[in-house]
Coordinates of C-alpha atoms and ligand atoms in Angstrom, one line a residue:
X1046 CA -7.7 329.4 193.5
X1047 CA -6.4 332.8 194.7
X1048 CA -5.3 333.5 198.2
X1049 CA -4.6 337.4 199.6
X1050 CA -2.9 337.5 203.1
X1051 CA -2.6 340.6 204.3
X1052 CA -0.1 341.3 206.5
X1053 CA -0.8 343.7 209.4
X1054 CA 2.1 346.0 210.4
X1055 CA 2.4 346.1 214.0
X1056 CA 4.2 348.8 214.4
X1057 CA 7.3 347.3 214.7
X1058 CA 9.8 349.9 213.5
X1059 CA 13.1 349.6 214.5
X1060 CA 15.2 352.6 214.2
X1061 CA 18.2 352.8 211.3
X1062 CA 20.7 353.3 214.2
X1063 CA 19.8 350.0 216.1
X1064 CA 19.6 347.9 212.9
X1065 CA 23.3 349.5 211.4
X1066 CA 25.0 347.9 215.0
X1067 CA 23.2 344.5 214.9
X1068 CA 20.6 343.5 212.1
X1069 CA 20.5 339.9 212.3
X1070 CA 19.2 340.0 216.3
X1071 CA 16.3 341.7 214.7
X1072 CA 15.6 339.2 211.6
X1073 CA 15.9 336.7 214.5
X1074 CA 13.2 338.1 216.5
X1075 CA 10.5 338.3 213.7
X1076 CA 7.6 337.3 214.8
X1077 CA 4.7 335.4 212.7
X1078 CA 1.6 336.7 213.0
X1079 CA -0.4 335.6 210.3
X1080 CA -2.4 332.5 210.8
X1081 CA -2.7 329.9 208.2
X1082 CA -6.2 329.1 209.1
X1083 CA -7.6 331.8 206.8
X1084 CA -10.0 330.1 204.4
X1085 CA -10.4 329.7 201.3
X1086 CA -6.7 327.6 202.2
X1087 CA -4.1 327.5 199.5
X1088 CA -4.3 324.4 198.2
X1089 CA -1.7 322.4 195.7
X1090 CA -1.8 323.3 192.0
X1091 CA -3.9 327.0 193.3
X1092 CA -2.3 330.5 194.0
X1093 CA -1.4 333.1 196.8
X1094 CA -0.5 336.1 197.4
X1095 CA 0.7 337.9 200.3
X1096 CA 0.1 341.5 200.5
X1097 CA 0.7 343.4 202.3
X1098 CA -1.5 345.6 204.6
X1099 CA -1.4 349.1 204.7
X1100 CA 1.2 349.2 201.7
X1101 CA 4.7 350.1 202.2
X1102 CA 4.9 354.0 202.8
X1103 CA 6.1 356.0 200.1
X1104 CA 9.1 357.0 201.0
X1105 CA 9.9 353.1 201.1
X1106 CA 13.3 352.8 198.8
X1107 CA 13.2 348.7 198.8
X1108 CA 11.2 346.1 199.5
X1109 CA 12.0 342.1 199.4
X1110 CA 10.7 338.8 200.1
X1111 CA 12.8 335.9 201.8
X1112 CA 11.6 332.5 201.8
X1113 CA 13.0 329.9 205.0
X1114 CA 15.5 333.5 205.4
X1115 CA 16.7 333.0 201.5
X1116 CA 15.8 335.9 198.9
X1117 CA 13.5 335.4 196.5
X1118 CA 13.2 339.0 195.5
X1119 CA 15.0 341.9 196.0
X1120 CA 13.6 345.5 194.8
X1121 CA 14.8 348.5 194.9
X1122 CA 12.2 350.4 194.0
X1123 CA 13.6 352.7 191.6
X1124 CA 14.2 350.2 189.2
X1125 CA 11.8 348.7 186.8
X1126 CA 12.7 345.2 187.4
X1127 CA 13.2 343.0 190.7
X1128 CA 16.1 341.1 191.1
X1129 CA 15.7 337.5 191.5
X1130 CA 17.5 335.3 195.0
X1131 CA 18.5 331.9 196.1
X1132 CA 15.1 331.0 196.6
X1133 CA 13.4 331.7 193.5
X1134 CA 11.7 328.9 191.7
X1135 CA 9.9 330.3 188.7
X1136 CA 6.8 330.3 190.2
X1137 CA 7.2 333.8 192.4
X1138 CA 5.4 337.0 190.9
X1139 CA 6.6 340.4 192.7
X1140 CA 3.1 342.2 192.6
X1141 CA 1.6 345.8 193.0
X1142 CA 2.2 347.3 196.5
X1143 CA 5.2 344.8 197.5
X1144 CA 2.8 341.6 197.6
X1145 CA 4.2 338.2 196.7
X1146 CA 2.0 336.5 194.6
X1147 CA 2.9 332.2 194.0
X1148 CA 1.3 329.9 191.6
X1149 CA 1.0 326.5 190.5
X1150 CA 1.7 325.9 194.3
X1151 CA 3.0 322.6 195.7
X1152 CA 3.6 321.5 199.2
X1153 CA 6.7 321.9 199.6
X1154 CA 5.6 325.8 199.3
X1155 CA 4.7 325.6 202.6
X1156 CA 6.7 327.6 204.9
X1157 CA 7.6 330.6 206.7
X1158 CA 8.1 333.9 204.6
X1159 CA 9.2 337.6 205.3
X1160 CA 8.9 340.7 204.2
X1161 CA 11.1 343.3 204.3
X1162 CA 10.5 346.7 203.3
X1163 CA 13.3 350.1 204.0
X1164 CA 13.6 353.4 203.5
X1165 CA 15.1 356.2 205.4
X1166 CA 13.4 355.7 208.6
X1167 CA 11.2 352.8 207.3
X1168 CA 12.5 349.1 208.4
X1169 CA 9.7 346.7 208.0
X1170 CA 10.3 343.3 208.6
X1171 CA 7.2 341.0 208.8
X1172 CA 6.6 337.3 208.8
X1173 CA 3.7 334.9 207.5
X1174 CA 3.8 331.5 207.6
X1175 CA 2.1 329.1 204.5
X1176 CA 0.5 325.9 204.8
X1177 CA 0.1 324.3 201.0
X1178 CA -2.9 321.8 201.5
X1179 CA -3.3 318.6 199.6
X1180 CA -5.8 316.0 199.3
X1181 CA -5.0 313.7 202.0
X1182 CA -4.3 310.2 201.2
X1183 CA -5.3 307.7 203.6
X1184 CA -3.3 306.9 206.2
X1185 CA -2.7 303.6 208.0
X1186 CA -2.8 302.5 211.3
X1187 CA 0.2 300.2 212.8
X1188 CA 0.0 298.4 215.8
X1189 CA 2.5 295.4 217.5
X1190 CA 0.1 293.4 218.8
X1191 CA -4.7 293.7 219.0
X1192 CA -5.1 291.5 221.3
X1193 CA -4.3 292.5 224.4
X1194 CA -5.5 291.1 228.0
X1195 CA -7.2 292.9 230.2
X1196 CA -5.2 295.7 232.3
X1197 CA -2.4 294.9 229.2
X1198 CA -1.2 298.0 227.1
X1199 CA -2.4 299.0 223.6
X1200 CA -0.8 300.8 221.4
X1201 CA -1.6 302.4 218.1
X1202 CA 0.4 304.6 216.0
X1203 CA -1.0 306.4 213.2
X1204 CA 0.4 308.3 210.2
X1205 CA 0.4 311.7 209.1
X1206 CA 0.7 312.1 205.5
X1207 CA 2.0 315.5 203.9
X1208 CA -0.2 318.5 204.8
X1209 CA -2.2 316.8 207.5
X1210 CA -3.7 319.6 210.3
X1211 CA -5.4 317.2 212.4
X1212 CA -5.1 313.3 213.4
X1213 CA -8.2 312.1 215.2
X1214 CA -8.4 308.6 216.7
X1215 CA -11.8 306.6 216.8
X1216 CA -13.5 303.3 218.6
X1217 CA -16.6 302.4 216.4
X1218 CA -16.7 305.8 214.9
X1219 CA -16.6 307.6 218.3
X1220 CA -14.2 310.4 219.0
X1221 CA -11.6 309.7 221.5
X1222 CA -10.3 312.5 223.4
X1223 CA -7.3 312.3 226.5
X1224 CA -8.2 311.4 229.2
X1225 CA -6.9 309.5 232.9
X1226 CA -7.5 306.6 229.9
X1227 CA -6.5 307.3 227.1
X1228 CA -3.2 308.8 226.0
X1229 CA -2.2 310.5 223.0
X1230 CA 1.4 311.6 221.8
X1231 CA 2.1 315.1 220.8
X1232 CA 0.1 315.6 217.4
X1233 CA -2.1 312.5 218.3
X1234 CA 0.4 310.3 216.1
X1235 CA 0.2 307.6 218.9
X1236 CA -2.4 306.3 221.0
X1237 CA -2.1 304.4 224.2
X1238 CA -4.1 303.1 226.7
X1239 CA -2.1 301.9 229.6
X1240 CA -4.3 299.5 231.4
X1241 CA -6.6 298.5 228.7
X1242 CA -10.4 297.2 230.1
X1243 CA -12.9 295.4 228.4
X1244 CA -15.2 298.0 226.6
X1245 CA -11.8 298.9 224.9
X1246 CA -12.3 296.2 222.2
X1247 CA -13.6 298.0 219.1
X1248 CA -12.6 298.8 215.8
X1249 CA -9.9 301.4 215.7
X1250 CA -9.5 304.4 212.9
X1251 CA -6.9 307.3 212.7
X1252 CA -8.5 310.1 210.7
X1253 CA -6.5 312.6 209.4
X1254 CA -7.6 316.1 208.2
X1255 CA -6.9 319.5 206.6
X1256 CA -8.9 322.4 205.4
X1257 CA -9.5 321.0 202.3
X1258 CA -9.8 317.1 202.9
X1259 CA -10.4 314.0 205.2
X1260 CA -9.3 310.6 205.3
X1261 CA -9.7 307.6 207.5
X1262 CA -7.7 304.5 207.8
X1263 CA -9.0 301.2 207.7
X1264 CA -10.4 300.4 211.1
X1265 CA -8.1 297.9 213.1
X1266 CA -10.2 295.6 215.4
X1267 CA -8.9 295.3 218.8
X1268 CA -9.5 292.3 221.3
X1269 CA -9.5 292.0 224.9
X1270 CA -9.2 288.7 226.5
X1271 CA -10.9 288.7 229.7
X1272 CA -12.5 285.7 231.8
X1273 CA -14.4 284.1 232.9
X1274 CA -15.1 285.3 236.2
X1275 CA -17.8 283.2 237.0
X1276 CA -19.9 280.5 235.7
X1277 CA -23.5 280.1 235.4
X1278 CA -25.7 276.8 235.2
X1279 CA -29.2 276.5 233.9
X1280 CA -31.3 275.4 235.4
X1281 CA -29.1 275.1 238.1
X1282 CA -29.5 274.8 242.3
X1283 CA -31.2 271.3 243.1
X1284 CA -33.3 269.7 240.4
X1285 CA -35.6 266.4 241.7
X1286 CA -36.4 264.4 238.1
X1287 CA -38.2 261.0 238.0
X1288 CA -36.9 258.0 236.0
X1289 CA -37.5 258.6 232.7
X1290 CA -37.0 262.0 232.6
X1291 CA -35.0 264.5 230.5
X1292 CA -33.2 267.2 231.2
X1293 CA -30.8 269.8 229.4
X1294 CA -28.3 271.6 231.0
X1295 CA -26.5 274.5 230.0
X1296 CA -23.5 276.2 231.1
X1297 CA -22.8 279.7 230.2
X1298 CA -19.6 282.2 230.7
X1299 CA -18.7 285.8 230.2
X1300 CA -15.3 285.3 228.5
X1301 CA -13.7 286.3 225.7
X1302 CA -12.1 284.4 223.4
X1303 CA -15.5 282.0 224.2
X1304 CA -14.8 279.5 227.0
X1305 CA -13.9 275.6 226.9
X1306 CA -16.4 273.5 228.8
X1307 CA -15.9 270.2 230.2
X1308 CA -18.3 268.6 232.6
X1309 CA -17.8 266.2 235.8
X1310 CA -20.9 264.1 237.4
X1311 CA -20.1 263.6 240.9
X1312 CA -16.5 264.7 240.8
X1313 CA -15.5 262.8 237.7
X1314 CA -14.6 263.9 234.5
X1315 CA -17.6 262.6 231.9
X1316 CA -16.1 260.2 229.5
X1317 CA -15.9 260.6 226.4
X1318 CA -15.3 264.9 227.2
X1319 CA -18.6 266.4 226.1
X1320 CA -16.8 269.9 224.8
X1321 CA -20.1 271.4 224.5
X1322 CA -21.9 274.3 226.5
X1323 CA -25.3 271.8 226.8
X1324 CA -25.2 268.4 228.6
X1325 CA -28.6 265.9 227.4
X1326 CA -29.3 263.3 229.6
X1327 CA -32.3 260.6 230.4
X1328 CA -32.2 259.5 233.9
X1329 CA -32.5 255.9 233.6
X1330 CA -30.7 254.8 236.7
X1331 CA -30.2 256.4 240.4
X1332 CA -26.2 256.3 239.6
X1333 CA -27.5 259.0 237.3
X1334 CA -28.5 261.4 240.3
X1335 CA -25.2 263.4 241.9
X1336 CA -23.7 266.7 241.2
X1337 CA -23.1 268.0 237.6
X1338 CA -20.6 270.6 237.2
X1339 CA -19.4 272.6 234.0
X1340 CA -16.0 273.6 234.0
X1341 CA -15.2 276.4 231.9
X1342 CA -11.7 277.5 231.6
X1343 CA -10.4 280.3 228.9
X1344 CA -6.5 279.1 227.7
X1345 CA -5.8 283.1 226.8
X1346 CA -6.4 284.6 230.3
X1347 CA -6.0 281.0 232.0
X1348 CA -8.4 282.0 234.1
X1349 CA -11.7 279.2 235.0
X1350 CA -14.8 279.2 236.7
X1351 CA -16.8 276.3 237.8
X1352 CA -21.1 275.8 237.8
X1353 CA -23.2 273.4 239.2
X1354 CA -26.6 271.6 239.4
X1355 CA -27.7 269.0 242.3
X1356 CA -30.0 266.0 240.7
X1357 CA -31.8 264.1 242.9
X1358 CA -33.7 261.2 241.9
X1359 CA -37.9 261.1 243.0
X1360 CA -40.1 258.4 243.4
X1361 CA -42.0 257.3 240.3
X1362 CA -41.7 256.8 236.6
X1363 CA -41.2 259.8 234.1
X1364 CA -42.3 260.0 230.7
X1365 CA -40.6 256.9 228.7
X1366 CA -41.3 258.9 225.5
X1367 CA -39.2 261.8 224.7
X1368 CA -40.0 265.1 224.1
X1369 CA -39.9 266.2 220.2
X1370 CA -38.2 269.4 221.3
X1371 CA -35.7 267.9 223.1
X1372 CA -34.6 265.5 220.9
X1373 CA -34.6 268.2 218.0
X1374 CA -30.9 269.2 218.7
X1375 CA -29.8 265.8 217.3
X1376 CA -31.5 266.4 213.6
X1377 CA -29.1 267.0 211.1
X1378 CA -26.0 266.5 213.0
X1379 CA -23.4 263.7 212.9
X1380 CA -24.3 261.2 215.3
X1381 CA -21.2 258.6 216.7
X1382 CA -22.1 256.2 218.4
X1383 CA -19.5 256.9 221.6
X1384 CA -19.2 253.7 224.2
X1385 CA -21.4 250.5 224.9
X1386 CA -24.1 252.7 227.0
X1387 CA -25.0 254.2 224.0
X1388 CA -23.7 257.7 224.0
X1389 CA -24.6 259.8 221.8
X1390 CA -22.7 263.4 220.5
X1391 CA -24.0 265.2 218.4
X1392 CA -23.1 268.0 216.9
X1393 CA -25.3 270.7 215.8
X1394 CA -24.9 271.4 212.0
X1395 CA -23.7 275.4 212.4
X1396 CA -22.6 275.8 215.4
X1397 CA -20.4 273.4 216.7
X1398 CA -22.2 272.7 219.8
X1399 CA -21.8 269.1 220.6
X1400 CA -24.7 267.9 222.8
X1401 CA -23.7 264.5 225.3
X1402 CA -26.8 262.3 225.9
X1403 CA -26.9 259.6 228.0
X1404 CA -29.5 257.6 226.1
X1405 CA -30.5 254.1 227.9
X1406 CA -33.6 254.1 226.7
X1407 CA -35.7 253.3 222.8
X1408 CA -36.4 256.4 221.4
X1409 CA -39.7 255.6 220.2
X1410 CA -42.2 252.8 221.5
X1411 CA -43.2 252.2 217.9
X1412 CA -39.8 250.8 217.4
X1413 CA -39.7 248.5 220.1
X1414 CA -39.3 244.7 219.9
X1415 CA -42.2 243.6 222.4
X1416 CA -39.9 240.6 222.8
X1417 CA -36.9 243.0 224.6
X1418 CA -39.2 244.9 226.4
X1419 CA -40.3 241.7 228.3
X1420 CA -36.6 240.9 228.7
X1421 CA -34.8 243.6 230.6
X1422 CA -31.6 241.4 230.9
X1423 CA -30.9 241.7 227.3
X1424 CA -31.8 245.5 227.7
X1425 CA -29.0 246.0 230.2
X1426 CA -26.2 244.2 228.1
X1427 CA -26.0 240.8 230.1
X1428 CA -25.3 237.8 227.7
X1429 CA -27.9 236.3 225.5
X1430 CA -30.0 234.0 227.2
X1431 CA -29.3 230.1 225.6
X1432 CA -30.8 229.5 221.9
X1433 CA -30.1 233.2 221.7
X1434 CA -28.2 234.4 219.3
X1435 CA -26.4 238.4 219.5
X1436 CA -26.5 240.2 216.7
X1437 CA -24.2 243.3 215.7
X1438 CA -25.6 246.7 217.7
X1439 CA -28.1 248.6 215.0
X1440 CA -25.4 251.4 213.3
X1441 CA -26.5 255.2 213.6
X1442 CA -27.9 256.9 211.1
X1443 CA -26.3 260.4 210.3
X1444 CA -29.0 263.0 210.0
X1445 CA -32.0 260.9 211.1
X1446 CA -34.0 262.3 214.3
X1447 CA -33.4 259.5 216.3
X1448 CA -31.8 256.1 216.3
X1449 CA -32.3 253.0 218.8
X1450 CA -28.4 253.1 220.6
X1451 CA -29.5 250.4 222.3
X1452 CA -26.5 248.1 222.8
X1453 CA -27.3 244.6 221.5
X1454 CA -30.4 242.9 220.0
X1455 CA -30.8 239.0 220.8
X1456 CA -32.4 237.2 218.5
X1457 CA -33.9 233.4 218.7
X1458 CA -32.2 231.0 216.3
Ligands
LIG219 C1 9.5 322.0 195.3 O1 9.8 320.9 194.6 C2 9.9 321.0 193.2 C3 10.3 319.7 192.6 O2 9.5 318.7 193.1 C4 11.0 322.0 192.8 O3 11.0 322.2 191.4 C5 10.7 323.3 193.5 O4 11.7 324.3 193.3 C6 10.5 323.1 195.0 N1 10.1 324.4 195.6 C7 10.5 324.9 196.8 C8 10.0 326.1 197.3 O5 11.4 324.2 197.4
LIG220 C1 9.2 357.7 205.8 O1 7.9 357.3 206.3 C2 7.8 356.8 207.6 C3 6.4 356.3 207.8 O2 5.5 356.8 207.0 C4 8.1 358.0 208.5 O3 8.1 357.6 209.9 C5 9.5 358.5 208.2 O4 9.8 359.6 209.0 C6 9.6 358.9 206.7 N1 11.0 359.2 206.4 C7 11.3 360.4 205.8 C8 12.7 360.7 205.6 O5 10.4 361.2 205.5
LIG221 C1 -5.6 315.5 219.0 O1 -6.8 314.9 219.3 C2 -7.7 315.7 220.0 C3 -9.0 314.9 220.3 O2 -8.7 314.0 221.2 C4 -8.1 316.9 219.1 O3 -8.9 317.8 219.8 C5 -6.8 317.6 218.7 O4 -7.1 318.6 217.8 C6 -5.8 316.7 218.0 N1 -4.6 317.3 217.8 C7 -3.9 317.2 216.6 C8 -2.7 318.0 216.5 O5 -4.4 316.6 215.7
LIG222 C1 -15.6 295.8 213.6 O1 -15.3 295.5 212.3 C2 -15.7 294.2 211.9 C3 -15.3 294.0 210.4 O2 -14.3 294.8 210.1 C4 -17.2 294.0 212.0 O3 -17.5 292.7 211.7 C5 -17.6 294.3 213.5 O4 -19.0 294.2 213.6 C6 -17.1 295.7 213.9 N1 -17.4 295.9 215.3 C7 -18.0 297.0 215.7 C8 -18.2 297.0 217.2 O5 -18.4 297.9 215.0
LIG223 C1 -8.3 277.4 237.7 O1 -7.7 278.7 238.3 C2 -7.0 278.5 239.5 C3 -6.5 279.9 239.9 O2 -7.6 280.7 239.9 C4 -5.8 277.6 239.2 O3 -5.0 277.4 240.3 C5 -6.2 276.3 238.6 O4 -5.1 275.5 238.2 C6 -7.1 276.5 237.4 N1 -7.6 275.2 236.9 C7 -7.6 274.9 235.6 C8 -8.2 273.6 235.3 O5 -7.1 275.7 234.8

C-alpha cells in the first residue's frame, strides 16, 4: 500500500539572518501539522511517502529529511546522489521533488519527521508526524478484585497494544462513556467507578482500535453483592386453614449472591433448619397455628430481612387427602426421614430446594390399616396397647411420591 502526505508550506520562512544567530530555537519550534488520520493509513509491511506540497522552489540548493531530529538524508541538490544520516535504515528512498518515500514499513516507523529545504532566501522546515498501524492483537482486561459490594469501588485496567488509536470500555456490549459515574484515565487505559450500584454488574470488555483493525478482550463478569433489603412471604398476612389442610409457603428476596433462609414458627427456630425458600406443612394440630417467619440473611453484605405469615386455625375438618400438586415437589427427590413426627425434606432433584413438611397424617387412604385408623393412640406415638407388639417405623422410599412417615405400626401378636 502506498501513502502520499503532502506537506502544506505555511509560509513559515524564516529569514537567513535570524537562523545564522540562533538555528536550533527555530528547529525547536516546528510545528506538526500534518494529521495522521489521513486514510488509506500506513499500515506495517506497506509504504509512504511524504511529499511535499508545492515542491521546494527552484532556487532551493538542499533539501533533507530528519527522523526523531536525526538525518536520514542530506541533499545538496547539485549532486547526483544524497548522502545518507544516523537515521537511515535501508528502507528510506529520497524521491522526485524532495519527498521521502519508506517501505516495508514497521511500527517502530512511527514517528515525527522533518523536512528541511534551503536556499538563498529559502529556509523550509516542516514537520509530519507517522503512525505505522498494525493488526491489533487482543488485549486483556486486569482487575484486583469482580466482586465488589454495593457503593465499593471497581476497577478495570485495560491494555493498549502497539499502534492502538482508541480503547473503548463496554457493559454487555454497551459503550461507556465519562460520566458523574464512570471514570476513565487518560487514553481510557483504566476504568473506575467510585461508588459502584447494582446495575453495574455485567460483563466487562476493553476494545481497542486503529484505522485498520479492532479487537476486544475477553469480557470480565463483574458482581455486585447487594441485599436483601426486604423480605417477602407468600401468601403472607393472616391465613385461617382448617385441620387437614395444606399449605406452601414461600419466602422470596432481592439479594445477590441468593439469600440463606431459615424459618421460626412462633419465635422458634424450626428444627431440623429447613434451608429452603418453601416451607410444606399439614395442619394436624392447633400447636400448628402461630406466626411463621422466613429469615433471610446474605453472609456477603451481612445484611437480613425478615417475612411473615399469621396461621390461624378454623373450625372444621380440611381435606384428609392431599393434593397431587402439592405433594409433587417430593417426586424424585431424596426423602430422610428427619425426627419421630415424621419430617420430611426433600430436596428437589435440580435445584436444591429443600422443602420441610410437617406430615402427621397417611398420605393416601388406600394405604391405611382400618385397624390404626380406629386407634388414634397408636397414631400419636403412645405405647402399644397390651398383646401389641411395635414394629420398626416403615423406611422411606427414595424417589417414590409418597411414603406413610407415620411413626410406629402396632401389630397384634
Ligand atoms: C525498527 O526495528 C528494526 C528491527 O526490529 C530495525 O532493523 C530498524 O532499523 C528499526 N527502525 C527504526 C526506524 O528504528
Ligand atoms: C528563492 O525563492 C524564494 C521563494 O520562491 C524567494 O523568496 C527568494 O527570494 C529566492 N531567492 C533568490 C536569491 O532568488
Ligand atoms: C475514551 O473513551 C471515550 C468513550 O467513553 C471515547 O470517546 C474516546 O475516544 C476514548 N479515548 C481514547 C484515547 O481511546
Ligand atoms: C456474561 O457472561 C456470561 C458468560 O461469560 C454469561 O453467562 C452471561 O449471560 C453474561 N451476562 C450478560 C448480562 O450478558
Ligand atoms: C440482621 O441485621 C441487623 C442489622 O441490620 C443486625 O444487627 C443483626 O445481627 C442481623 N441478624 C442476623 C441474624 O444476621
Amino acid at each position: 500500500m502506498t501513502v502520499i502526505y503532502t506537506i502544506q508550506w505555511l509560509g513559515l520562512l524564516l529569514s537567513a539572518a535570524i537562523l545564522g544567530s540562533c538555528p536550533t530555537p527555530a528547529l525547536a519550534q516546528t510545528q506538526i501539522i500534518v494529521t495522521p488520520d489521513l486514510p488509506p493509513a500506513p499500515v506495517v509491511g506497506g509504504t509512504v511517502t511524504l511529499t511535499p506540497q508545492p515542491p521546494p522552489p527552484p532556487n532551493a540548493t538542499l533539501c533533507g529529511w530528519l527522523r526523531q531530529s536525526r538525518t536520514i538524508f542530506w541533499h545538496l541538490l547539485d549532486q547526483e546522489q544524497p548522502s545518507t544520516g544516523s537515521s537511515y535504515t535501508g528502507r528510506e528512498v529520497l524521491g522526485p521533488g524532495c519527498s521521502l518515500i519508506i517501505v516495508g514499513l514497521m511500527l517502530n516507523y512511527s514517528g515525527s519527521y522533518t523536512l528541511q529545504v534551503q536556499g538563498p532566501g529559502v529556509f523550509i522546515f516542516r514537520g509530519v508526524n507517522l503512525r505505522v498501524y498494525g493488526k491489533l492483537a487482543r488485549p486483556t482486561v486486569m482487575s484486583r478484585r469482580t466482586t465488589v459490594p454495593e457503593n465499593g469501588i471497581l476497577e478495570l485496567f485495560g491494555e493498549r497494544p502497539p499502534s492502538t488509536r482508541t480503547l473503548l470500555w463496554y457493559r454487555d456490549g454497551t459503550v461507556l462513556r465519562l460520566d458523574g459515574h464512570v471514570e476513565m484515565s487518560p487514553g481510557n487505559l483504566s476504568l473506575l467507578l467510585a461508588r459502584v450500584r447494582r446495575d453495574d454488574a455485567g460483563n466487562y470488555t476493553c476494545e481497542v482500535r486503529n484505522p485498520i483493525s479492532t479487537a476486544r478482550s475477553e469480557p470480565v463478569t463483574v458482581t455486585v453483592t447487594y441485599g436483601p433489603d426486604a423480605a417477602f412471604m407468600n401468601p403472607s398476612g393472616l391465613l385461617s386453614l382448617r385441620l387437614g389442610d395444606k399449605v406452601t409457603l414461600r419466602c422470596a428476596a432481592d439479594s445477590v449472591p441468593a439469600p440463606q433462609f431459615s424459618w421460626s414458627h412462633s419465635g422458634s427456630d424450626l428444627i431440623p433448619a429447613p434451608a429452603g425458600a418453601v416451607l410444606s406443612l399439614v395442619l394436624t394440630s392447633a400447636e400448628q397455628a402461630g406466626v411463621y417467619e422466613c429469615h433471610v440473611t446474605n453472609p456477603s453484605t451481612g445484611q437480613n430481612a425478615t417475612a411473615s405469615v399469621s396461621i390461624t386455625l378454623r373450625l372444621g375438618q380440611g381435606p384428609v387427602q392431599s393434593q397431587p400438586g402439592q405433594t409433587g415437589g417430593l417426586q424424585g427427590g431424596a426423602i430422610t426421614r428427619a425426627v419421630d413426627a415424621g419430617i420430611i425434606i426433600g430436596s428437589l432433584a435440580g435445584t436444591g430446594l429443600l422443602i420441610f413438611v410437617l406430615y402427621y397424617v397417611l398420605c393416601t387412604q388406600g394405604k391405611r390399616d382400618p385397624r390404626l385408623e380406629k386407634d388414634p393412640v397408636a397414631q400419636q406415638g403412645a405405647p402399644c396397647p397390651a398383646g401389641v407388639q411395635e414394629q420398626p417405623p416403615l423406611q422411606p422410599v427414595r424417589g417414590q411420591q409418597c411414603c406413610s412417615p407415620e411413626p410406629r405400626t402396632c401389630t397384634r401378636s
